[in-house]
PDB file of C-alpha atoms in Angstrom:
ATOM      1  CA  UNK A1079      94.230  93.144 114.401  1.00 80.00           C
ATOM      2  CA  UNK A1080      94.790  96.689 115.617  1.00 84.00           C
ATOM      3  CA  UNK A1081      97.971  98.082 114.014  1.00 86.00           C
ATOM      4  CA  UNK A1082      99.114  94.700 112.686  1.00 95.00           C
ATOM      5  CA  UNK A1083     100.611  95.020 109.223  1.00 97.00           C
ATOM      6  CA  UNK A1084      99.510  92.561 106.566  1.00 98.00           C
ATOM      7  CA  UNK A1085     100.809  92.554 103.019  1.00 98.00           C
ATOM      8  CA  UNK A1086      98.443  90.916 100.531  1.00 98.00           C
ATOM      9  CA  UNK A1087     100.095  89.684  97.340  1.00 98.00           C
ATOM     10  CA  UNK A1088      97.676  88.430  94.714  1.00 98.00           C
ATOM     11  CA  UNK A1089      97.430  87.322  91.095  1.00 98.00           C
ATOM     12  CA  UNK A1090      94.081  89.122  90.747  1.00 97.00           C
ATOM     13  CA  UNK A1091      92.032  91.653  92.709  1.00 97.00           C
ATOM     14  CA  UNK A1092      88.591  93.161  92.131  1.00 96.00           C
ATOM     15  CA  UNK A1093      87.629  95.778  91.007  1.00 95.00           C
ATOM     16  CA  UNK A1094      90.645  95.785  88.671  1.00 96.00           C
ATOM     17  CA  UNK A1095      89.928  92.371  87.121  1.00 96.00           C
ATOM     18  CA  UNK A1096      86.858  90.183  86.671  1.00 95.00           C
ATOM     19  CA  UNK A1097      85.316  88.448  89.655  1.00 96.00           C
ATOM     20  CA  UNK A1098      86.503  84.943  90.533  1.00 96.00           C
ATOM     21  CA  UNK A1099      87.417  83.156  93.758  1.00 95.00           C
ATOM     22  CA  UNK A1100      90.914  84.637  93.924  1.00 97.00           C
ATOM     23  CA  UNK A1101      90.050  88.208  92.933  1.00 97.00           C
ATOM     24  CA  UNK A1102      87.066  88.435  95.298  1.00 96.00           C
ATOM     25  CA  UNK A1103      88.899  87.068  98.341  1.00 97.00           C
ATOM     26  CA  UNK A1104      91.908  89.255  97.535  1.00 97.00           C
ATOM     27  CA  UNK A1105      89.579  92.203  98.062  1.00 96.00           C
ATOM     28  CA  UNK A1106      87.318  90.907 100.843  1.00 96.00           C
ATOM     29  CA  UNK A1107      90.032  89.713 103.237  1.00 97.00           C
ATOM     30  CA  UNK A1108      92.132  92.925 103.160  1.00 96.00           C
ATOM     31  CA  UNK A1109      88.939  94.992 103.561  1.00 96.00           C
ATOM     32  CA  UNK A1110      87.961  92.914 106.577  1.00 95.00           C
ATOM     33  CA  UNK A1111      91.372  93.401 108.221  1.00 96.00           C
ATOM     34  CA  UNK A1112      91.337  97.099 107.320  1.00 94.00           C
ATOM     35  CA  UNK A1113      87.937  97.436 109.011  1.00 93.00           C
ATOM     36  CA  UNK A1114      89.410  95.768 112.114  1.00 93.00           C
ATOM     37  CA  UNK A1115      92.111  98.420 112.424  1.00 93.00           C
ATOM     38  CA  UNK A1116      94.899  96.520 110.727  1.00 95.00           C
ATOM     39  CA  UNK A1117      97.329  98.226 108.361  1.00 95.00           C
ATOM     40  CA  UNK A1118      97.292  96.661 104.922  1.00 96.00           C
ATOM     41  CA  UNK A1119      98.886  96.936 101.522  1.00 96.00           C
ATOM     42  CA  UNK A1120      97.841  95.023  98.403  1.00 98.00           C
ATOM     43  CA  UNK A1121     100.165  94.149  95.515  1.00 98.00           C
ATOM     44  CA  UNK A1122      99.171  92.712  92.136  1.00 98.00           C
ATOM     45  CA  UNK A1123     100.574  92.706  88.575  1.00 98.00           C
ATOM     46  CA  UNK A1124      99.562  95.574  86.279  1.00 98.00           C
ATOM     47  CA  UNK A1125      98.177  93.515  83.408  1.00 97.00           C
ATOM     48  CA  UNK A1126      97.489  95.312  80.144  1.00 95.00           C
ATOM     49  CA  UNK A1127      93.751  94.672  80.399  1.00 95.00           C
ATOM     50  CA  UNK A1128      93.445  96.853  83.505  1.00 96.00           C
ATOM     51  CA  UNK A1129      91.932 100.198  82.575  1.00 93.00           C
ATOM     52  CA  UNK A1130      94.388 102.697  84.033  1.00 95.00           C
ATOM     53  CA  UNK A1131      92.233 105.744  83.346  1.00 94.00           C
ATOM     54  CA  UNK A1132      89.049 104.321  84.848  1.00 95.00           C
ATOM     55  CA  UNK A1133      90.847 103.074  87.963  1.00 96.00           C
ATOM     56  CA  UNK A1134      93.104 106.155  88.217  1.00 96.00           C
ATOM     57  CA  UNK A1135      96.423 104.337  88.306  1.00 97.00           C
ATOM     58  CA  UNK A1136      99.466 106.556  88.421  1.00 96.00           C
ATOM     59  CA  UNK A1137     103.180 105.817  88.466  1.00 97.00           C
ATOM     60  CA  UNK A1138     105.115 106.321  91.690  1.00 96.00           C
ATOM     61  CA  UNK A1139     108.397 107.720  90.423  1.00 94.00           C
ATOM     62  CA  UNK A1140     110.273 107.325  93.702  1.00 93.00           C
ATOM     63  CA  UNK A1141     109.520 103.587  93.722  1.00 95.00           C
ATOM     64  CA  UNK A1142     110.088 102.954  90.021  1.00 93.00           C
ATOM     65  CA  UNK A1143     113.359 102.907  88.131  1.00 91.00           C
ATOM     66  CA  UNK A1144     115.300  99.938  89.425  1.00 95.00           C
ATOM     67  CA  UNK A1145     116.105  96.919  87.273  1.00 97.00           C
ATOM     68  CA  UNK A1146     115.337  93.382  88.406  1.00 97.00           C
ATOM     69  CA  UNK A1147     117.385  90.476  87.077  1.00 97.00           C
ATOM     70  CA  UNK A1148     115.314  87.603  85.699  1.00 97.00           C
ATOM     71  CA  UNK A1149     117.285  84.718  84.207  1.00 93.00           C
ATOM     72  CA  UNK A1150     120.317  86.990  83.662  1.00 92.00           C
ATOM     73  CA  UNK A1151     118.289  89.750  81.957  1.00 94.00           C
ATOM     74  CA  UNK A1152     117.802  93.241  83.397  1.00 96.00           C
ATOM     75  CA  UNK A1153     114.101  94.105  83.430  1.00 97.00           C
ATOM     76  CA  UNK A1154     112.949  97.625  84.437  1.00 98.00           C
ATOM     77  CA  UNK A1155     110.489  97.795  87.342  1.00 98.00           C
ATOM     78  CA  UNK A1156     107.612 100.267  87.160  1.00 98.00           C
ATOM     79  CA  UNK A1157     105.383 100.806  90.200  1.00 98.00           C
ATOM     80  CA  UNK A1158     101.886 102.203  89.894  1.00 98.00           C
ATOM     81  CA  UNK A1159      99.331 102.805  92.608  1.00 98.00           C
ATOM     82  CA  UNK A1160      95.588 103.285  92.914  1.00 97.00           C
ATOM     83  CA  UNK A1161      93.038 103.489  95.712  1.00 95.00           C
ATOM     84  CA  UNK A1162      89.988 101.266  95.955  1.00 91.00           C
ATOM     85  CA  UNK A1163      87.048 103.682  95.983  1.00 81.00           C
ATOM     86  CA  UNK A1164      85.465 104.343  99.402  1.00 83.00           C
ATOM     87  CA  UNK A1165      87.786 101.922 101.208  1.00 85.00           C
ATOM     88  CA  UNK A1166      90.970 103.973 101.664  1.00 85.00           C
ATOM     89  CA  UNK A1167      92.923 100.905 100.573  1.00 91.00           C
ATOM     90  CA  UNK A1168      95.987 101.406  98.416  1.00 94.00           C
ATOM     91  CA  UNK A1169      96.829  98.869  95.733  1.00 98.00           C
ATOM     92  CA  UNK A1170     100.347  98.737  94.297  1.00 98.00           C
ATOM     93  CA  UNK A1171     100.831  97.426  90.770  1.00 98.00           C
ATOM     94  CA  UNK A1172     104.019  95.700  89.602  1.00 98.00           C
ATOM     95  CA  UNK A1173     104.574  96.658  85.975  1.00 98.00           C
ATOM     96  CA  UNK A1174     107.026  96.036  83.157  1.00 97.00           C
ATOM     97  CA  UNK A1175     106.295  96.629  79.476  1.00 96.00           C
ATOM     98  CA  UNK A1176     107.858  93.355  78.355  1.00 96.00           C
ATOM     99  CA  UNK A1177     105.911  91.203  80.791  1.00 97.00           C
ATOM    100  CA  UNK A1178     102.624  92.956  81.435  1.00 96.00           C
ATOM    101  CA  UNK A1179     101.662  95.246  78.576  1.00 93.00           C
ATOM    102  CA  UNK A1180      99.743  92.581  76.581  1.00 92.00           C
ATOM    103  CA  UNK A1181      95.957  92.844  76.763  1.00 89.00           C
ATOM    104  CA  UNK A1182      95.243  89.702  78.773  1.00 92.00           C
ATOM    105  CA  UNK A1183      96.237  88.171  82.078  1.00 96.00           C
ATOM    106  CA  UNK A1184      97.688  84.668  81.661  1.00 97.00           C
ATOM    107  CA  UNK A1185      96.736  83.372  78.206  1.00 95.00           C
ATOM    108  CA  UNK A1186      96.840  84.547  74.584  1.00 92.00           C
ATOM    109  CA  UNK A1187      93.774  84.866  72.335  1.00 89.00           C
ATOM    110  CA  UNK A1188      93.953  81.125  71.569  1.00 90.00           C
ATOM    111  CA  UNK A1189      93.766  80.197  75.245  1.00 91.00           C
ATOM    112  CA  UNK A1190      97.437  79.188  75.375  1.00 95.00           C
ATOM    113  CA  UNK A1191      99.445  80.054  78.480  1.00 96.00           C
ATOM    114  CA  UNK A1192     102.038  82.753  77.837  1.00 97.00           C
ATOM    115  CA  UNK A1193     105.451  81.173  77.387  1.00 97.00           C
ATOM    116  CA  UNK A1194     107.006  83.658  79.825  1.00 97.00           C
ATOM    117  CA  UNK A1195     104.466  83.254  82.662  1.00 98.00           C
ATOM    118  CA  UNK A1196     107.297  81.721  84.688  1.00 98.00           C
ATOM    119  CA  UNK A1197     109.459  84.827  84.311  1.00 98.00           C
ATOM    120  CA  UNK A1198     106.479  87.075  84.976  1.00 98.00           C
ATOM    121  CA  UNK A1199     105.965  85.270  88.295  1.00 98.00           C
ATOM    122  CA  UNK A1200     109.662  85.656  89.222  1.00 98.00           C
ATOM    123  CA  UNK A1201     109.581  89.351  88.300  1.00 98.00           C
ATOM    124  CA  UNK A1202     106.392  89.843  90.313  1.00 98.00           C
ATOM    125  CA  UNK A1203     107.849  88.178  93.429  1.00 98.00           C
ATOM    126  CA  UNK A1204     111.047  90.219  93.323  1.00 98.00           C
ATOM    127  CA  UNK A1205     109.179  93.415  92.445  1.00 98.00           C
ATOM    128  CA  UNK A1206     106.923  93.105  95.477  1.00 98.00           C
ATOM    129  CA  UNK A1207     109.780  92.543  97.915  1.00 98.00           C
ATOM    130  CA  UNK A1208     111.998  95.276  96.473  1.00 98.00           C
ATOM    131  CA  UNK A1209     109.120  97.773  96.611  1.00 98.00           C
ATOM    132  CA  UNK A1210     108.243  96.894 100.212  1.00 97.00           C
ATOM    133  CA  UNK A1211     111.917  97.420 101.075  1.00 97.00           C
ATOM    134  CA  UNK A1212     111.810 100.871  99.481  1.00 96.00           C
ATOM    135  CA  UNK A1213     108.624 101.687 101.385  1.00 96.00           C
ATOM    136  CA  UNK A1214     110.409 100.540 104.572  1.00 93.00           C
ATOM    137  CA  UNK A1215     107.088  99.044 105.616  1.00 95.00           C
ATOM    138  CA  UNK A1216     107.614  95.894 107.679  1.00 95.00           C
ATOM    139  CA  UNK A1217     104.737  93.416 107.369  1.00 98.00           C
ATOM    140  CA  UNK A1218     103.868  91.114 110.258  1.00 98.00           C
ATOM    141  CA  UNK A1219     102.232  88.766 107.742  1.00 98.00           C
ATOM    142  CA  UNK A1220     102.551  88.308 103.986  1.00 98.00           C
ATOM    143  CA  UNK A1221      99.400  86.606 102.677  1.00 98.00           C
ATOM    144  CA  UNK A1222      99.694  85.121  99.191  1.00 98.00           C
ATOM    145  CA  UNK A1223      96.737  84.530  96.844  1.00 98.00           C
ATOM    146  CA  UNK A1224      96.804  82.926  93.385  1.00 98.00           C
ATOM    147  CA  UNK A1225      99.458  81.088  91.402  1.00 98.00           C
ATOM    148  CA  UNK A1226     101.138  84.182  89.936  1.00 98.00           C
ATOM    149  CA  UNK A1227     102.112  85.044  93.522  1.00 98.00           C
ATOM    150  CA  UNK A1228     103.156  81.507  94.445  1.00 98.00           C
ATOM    151  CA  UNK A1229     106.905  82.045  94.006  1.00 98.00           C
ATOM    152  CA  UNK A1230     107.054  84.821  96.580  1.00 98.00           C
ATOM    153  CA  UNK A1231     107.353  82.455  99.599  1.00 98.00           C
ATOM    154  CA  UNK A1232     110.261  80.685  97.870  1.00 98.00           C
ATOM    155  CA  UNK A1233     112.098  83.952  97.286  1.00 98.00           C
ATOM    156  CA  UNK A1234     111.398  85.145 100.831  1.00 98.00           C
ATOM    157  CA  UNK A1235     112.831  81.969 102.361  1.00 97.00           C
ATOM    158  CA  UNK A1236     115.931  81.828 100.140  1.00 98.00           C
ATOM    159  CA  UNK A1237     116.795  84.863  98.003  1.00 98.00           C
ATOM    160  CA  UNK A1238     115.769  87.363 100.716  1.00 97.00           C
ATOM    161  CA  UNK A1239     116.508  85.207 103.754  1.00 96.00           C
ATOM    162  CA  UNK A1240     119.153  87.612 105.095  1.00 96.00           C
ATOM    163  CA  UNK A1241     116.970  90.736 104.872  1.00 95.00           C
ATOM    164  CA  UNK A1242     116.683  91.971 108.463  1.00 94.00           C
ATOM    165  CA  UNK A1243     113.517  93.877 107.533  1.00 95.00           C
ATOM    166  CA  UNK A1244     111.597  90.599 107.239  1.00 97.00           C
ATOM    167  CA  UNK A1245     113.194  88.653 110.105  1.00 96.00           C
ATOM    168  CA  UNK A1246     109.885  88.374 111.996  1.00 96.00           C
ATOM    169  CA  UNK A1247     107.522  88.277 109.003  1.00 98.00           C
ATOM    170  CA  UNK A1248     105.288  85.207 108.643  1.00 98.00           C
ATOM    171  CA  UNK A1249     103.991  83.930 105.302  1.00 98.00           C
ATOM    172  CA  UNK A1250     100.496  82.546 104.709  1.00 98.00           C
ATOM    173  CA  UNK A1251      99.387  80.908 101.453  1.00 98.00           C
ATOM    174  CA  UNK A1252      95.719  80.691 100.505  1.00 98.00           C
ATOM    175  CA  UNK A1253      95.042  77.623  98.372  1.00 98.00           C
ATOM    176  CA  UNK A1254      92.428  77.804  95.615  1.00 97.00           C
ATOM    177  CA  UNK A1255      90.985  75.297  93.172  1.00 95.00           C
ATOM    178  CA  UNK A1256      92.957  74.600  90.002  1.00 90.00           C
ATOM    179  CA  UNK A1257      93.033  77.613  87.697  1.00 86.00           C
ATOM    180  CA  UNK A1258      95.027  76.506  84.638  1.00 93.00           C
ATOM    181  CA  UNK A1259      95.761  73.359  82.665  1.00 93.00           C
ATOM    182  CA  UNK A1260      99.173  72.256  81.495  1.00 95.00           C
ATOM    183  CA  UNK A1261     102.612  73.467  82.576  1.00 97.00           C
ATOM    184  CA  UNK A1262     104.526  76.701  82.749  1.00 97.00           C
ATOM    185  CA  UNK A1263     107.881  76.898  80.963  1.00 97.00           C
ATOM    186  CA  UNK A1264     109.939  73.810  81.816  1.00 96.00           C
ATOM    187  CA  UNK A1265     112.961  76.032  82.531  1.00 97.00           C
ATOM    188  CA  UNK A1266     111.251  77.531  85.607  1.00 98.00           C
ATOM    189  CA  UNK A1267     113.282  75.448  88.048  1.00 98.00           C
ATOM    190  CA  UNK A1268     116.572  76.479  86.412  1.00 97.00           C
ATOM    191  CA  UNK A1269     115.554  80.133  86.372  1.00 98.00           C
ATOM    192  CA  UNK A1270     114.869  80.029  90.120  1.00 98.00           C
ATOM    193  CA  UNK A1271     118.136  78.145  90.703  1.00 97.00           C
ATOM    194  CA  UNK A1272     119.893  81.010  88.889  1.00 97.00           C
ATOM    195  CA  UNK A1273     118.930  83.164  91.898  1.00 97.00           C
ATOM    196  CA  UNK A1274     120.731  80.860  94.308  1.00 97.00           C
ATOM    197  CA  UNK A1275     117.741  78.807  95.409  1.00 98.00           C
ATOM    198  CA  UNK A1276     118.902  75.214  95.994  1.00 97.00           C
ATOM    199  CA  UNK A1277     117.334  72.631  93.706  1.00 97.00           C
ATOM    200  CA  UNK A1278     116.549  70.439  96.713  1.00 97.00           C
ATOM    201  CA  UNK A1279     114.114  73.109  97.937  1.00 97.00           C
ATOM    202  CA  UNK A1280     112.143  73.257  94.694  1.00 98.00           C
ATOM    203  CA  UNK A1281     112.232  69.683  93.386  1.00 97.00           C
ATOM    204  CA  UNK A1282     108.460  69.769  93.007  1.00 97.00           C
ATOM    205  CA  UNK A1283     108.823  72.400  90.256  1.00 98.00           C
ATOM    206  CA  UNK A1284     110.484  69.945  87.860  1.00 97.00           C
ATOM    207  CA  UNK A1285     106.962  69.682  86.496  1.00 97.00           C
ATOM    208  CA  UNK A1286     105.715  73.289  86.802  1.00 98.00           C
ATOM    209  CA  UNK A1287     101.956  72.700  86.770  1.00 97.00           C
ATOM    210  CA  UNK A1288      99.367  74.501  88.892  1.00 97.00           C
ATOM    211  CA  UNK A1289      99.321  72.015  91.738  1.00 97.00           C
ATOM    212  CA  UNK A1290     103.109  71.854  92.042  1.00 98.00           C
ATOM    213  CA  UNK A1291     103.396  75.655  92.116  1.00 98.00           C
ATOM    214  CA  UNK A1292     100.964  75.698  95.031  1.00 98.00           C
ATOM    215  CA  UNK A1293     102.816  72.866  96.768  1.00 98.00           C
ATOM    216  CA  UNK A1294     106.073  74.819  96.500  1.00 98.00           C
ATOM    217  CA  UNK A1295     104.339  77.859  97.964  1.00 98.00           C
ATOM    218  CA  UNK A1296     102.981  75.790 100.867  1.00 98.00           C
ATOM    219  CA  UNK A1297     106.413  74.276 101.545  1.00 98.00           C
ATOM    220  CA  UNK A1298     107.882  77.751 101.988  1.00 98.00           C
ATOM    221  CA  UNK A1299     105.006  79.229 104.001  1.00 98.00           C
ATOM    222  CA  UNK A1300     104.441  79.324 107.744  1.00 98.00           C
ATOM    223  CA  UNK A1301     100.703  78.646 107.553  1.00 98.00           C
ATOM    224  CA  UNK A1302      98.038  77.692 105.008  1.00 98.00           C
ATOM    225  CA  UNK A1303      94.411  78.667 104.405  1.00 98.00           C
ATOM    226  CA  UNK A1304      92.090  76.502 102.314  1.00 97.00           C
ATOM    227  CA  UNK A1305      90.201  79.085 100.258  1.00 97.00           C
ATOM    228  CA  UNK A1306      88.213  76.805  97.918  1.00 96.00           C
ATOM    229  CA  UNK A1307      85.618  74.228  98.824  1.00 94.00           C
ATOM    230  CA  UNK A1308      86.786  71.831  96.113  1.00 90.00           C
ATOM    231  CA  UNK A1309      90.515  71.086  96.157  1.00 94.00           C
ATOM    232  CA  UNK A1310      91.976  67.956  94.603  1.00 93.00           C
ATOM    233  CA  UNK A1311      92.482  65.101  97.038  1.00 94.00           C
ATOM    234  CA  UNK A1312      96.246  65.201  96.427  1.00 95.00           C
ATOM    235  CA  UNK A1313      96.462  68.889  97.322  1.00 96.00           C
ATOM    236  CA  UNK A1314      94.284  68.359 100.397  1.00 96.00           C
ATOM    237  CA  UNK A1315      96.521  65.498 101.555  1.00 96.00           C
ATOM    238  CA  UNK A1316      99.628  67.603 100.905  1.00 97.00           C
ATOM    239  CA  UNK A1317      98.297  70.404 103.124  1.00 97.00           C
ATOM    240  CA  UNK A1318      97.314  67.992 105.890  1.00 96.00           C
ATOM    241  CA  UNK A1319     100.711  66.273 105.827  1.00 96.00           C
ATOM    242  CA  UNK A1320     102.731  69.503 105.604  1.00 96.00           C
ATOM    243  CA  UNK A1321     102.728  69.951 109.402  1.00 94.00           C
ATOM    244  CA  UNK A1322     101.918  73.621 108.840  1.00 97.00           C
ATOM    245  CA  UNK A1323      99.083  75.262 110.771  1.00 97.00           C
ATOM    246  CA  UNK A1324      96.140  75.315 108.374  1.00 96.00           C
ATOM    247  CA  UNK A1325      92.635  76.701 108.338  1.00 97.00           C
ATOM    248  CA  UNK A1326      90.003  74.563 106.571  1.00 96.00           C
ATOM    249  CA  UNK A1327      87.517  76.064 104.144  1.00 96.00           C
ATOM    250  CA  UNK A1328      84.775  78.309 105.503  1.00 95.00           C
ATOM    251  CA  UNK A1329      81.995  79.824 103.393  1.00 92.00           C
ATOM    252  CA  UNK A1330      81.967  83.572 102.840  1.00 87.00           C
ATOM    253  CA  UNK A1331      79.411  84.321 105.530  1.00 88.00           C
ATOM    254  CA  UNK A1332      81.563  82.635 108.193  1.00 91.00           C
ATOM    255  CA  UNK A1333      85.178  83.197 107.176  1.00 92.00           C
ATOM    256  CA  UNK A1334      85.913  86.597 108.799  1.00 93.00           C
ATOM    257  CA  UNK A1335      86.018  85.463 112.430  1.00 94.00           C
ATOM    258  CA  UNK A1336      87.954  82.315 111.539  1.00 96.00           C
ATOM    259  CA  UNK A1337      90.545  84.227 109.479  1.00 96.00           C
ATOM    260  CA  UNK A1338      91.123  86.755 112.263  1.00 95.00           C
ATOM    261  CA  UNK A1339      91.474  84.032 114.900  1.00 96.00           C
ATOM    262  CA  UNK A1340      93.831  82.101 112.632  1.00 97.00           C
ATOM    263  CA  UNK A1341      96.031  85.173 112.104  1.00 97.00           C
ATOM    264  CA  UNK A1342      96.143  85.892 115.845  1.00 95.00           C
ATOM    265  CA  UNK A1343      96.483  82.365 117.208  1.00 95.00           C
ATOM    266  CA  UNK A1344      98.325  80.380 114.525  1.00 95.00           C
ATOM    267  CA  UNK A1345     100.417  82.884 112.578  1.00 94.00           C
ATOM    268  CA  UNK A1346     101.427  85.904 114.646  1.00 90.00           C
TER     269      UNK A1346
END
């Protein structure tokens, strides 16, 4: 992976949030590629429950300041950055007071999904791409982890399809076990259509539940990695019938070699 550039876009990353399948792999896989001589960047949302002082986040003024349009509203983009201790890995945080200041990730104190999680996901997808454009850092691969990042492949294939910077960039989606019950806001499909994405490309989002978000991400990706041992049978069948190159699940002690070979032989 010498000098290959991989952009990791994740809902959650340790050590900034609690350990779970997504947050651990969103740290382990970039570290593995970094150790192999690859160039990496990690992007995640700056949720309000991330301790900025402890993790030494600081705003990057030259990257902040633009407004992103979400459902016809201008939302200011703030970019913060931190380094994972001892790893020389930079993590970029997509921030906005309206969407990310609250002191939890996806749910309120009653365990109810935030009503604007759909808009947060749109803002996150656009914020990542706009920041990478400002960095003028061209990724060979964009590797997506977690449902909050699942709209990024859609935006890359439609909203940003004419960006010359990404003309040779491949998109990989890692698929994890179900992480939330219920649906996001039922207006999600219309909010994505507002950005010029054809409804025919996102029909599956008429019911914006976890599985359909992941299916939409797979549809707009170039390759798929099964990152959980226990996926639903319907999601497994969807991956197998997608005609995308896919890597089956491998346990932690075995995944590194398989991921690297998959990147080299099936994606790049």
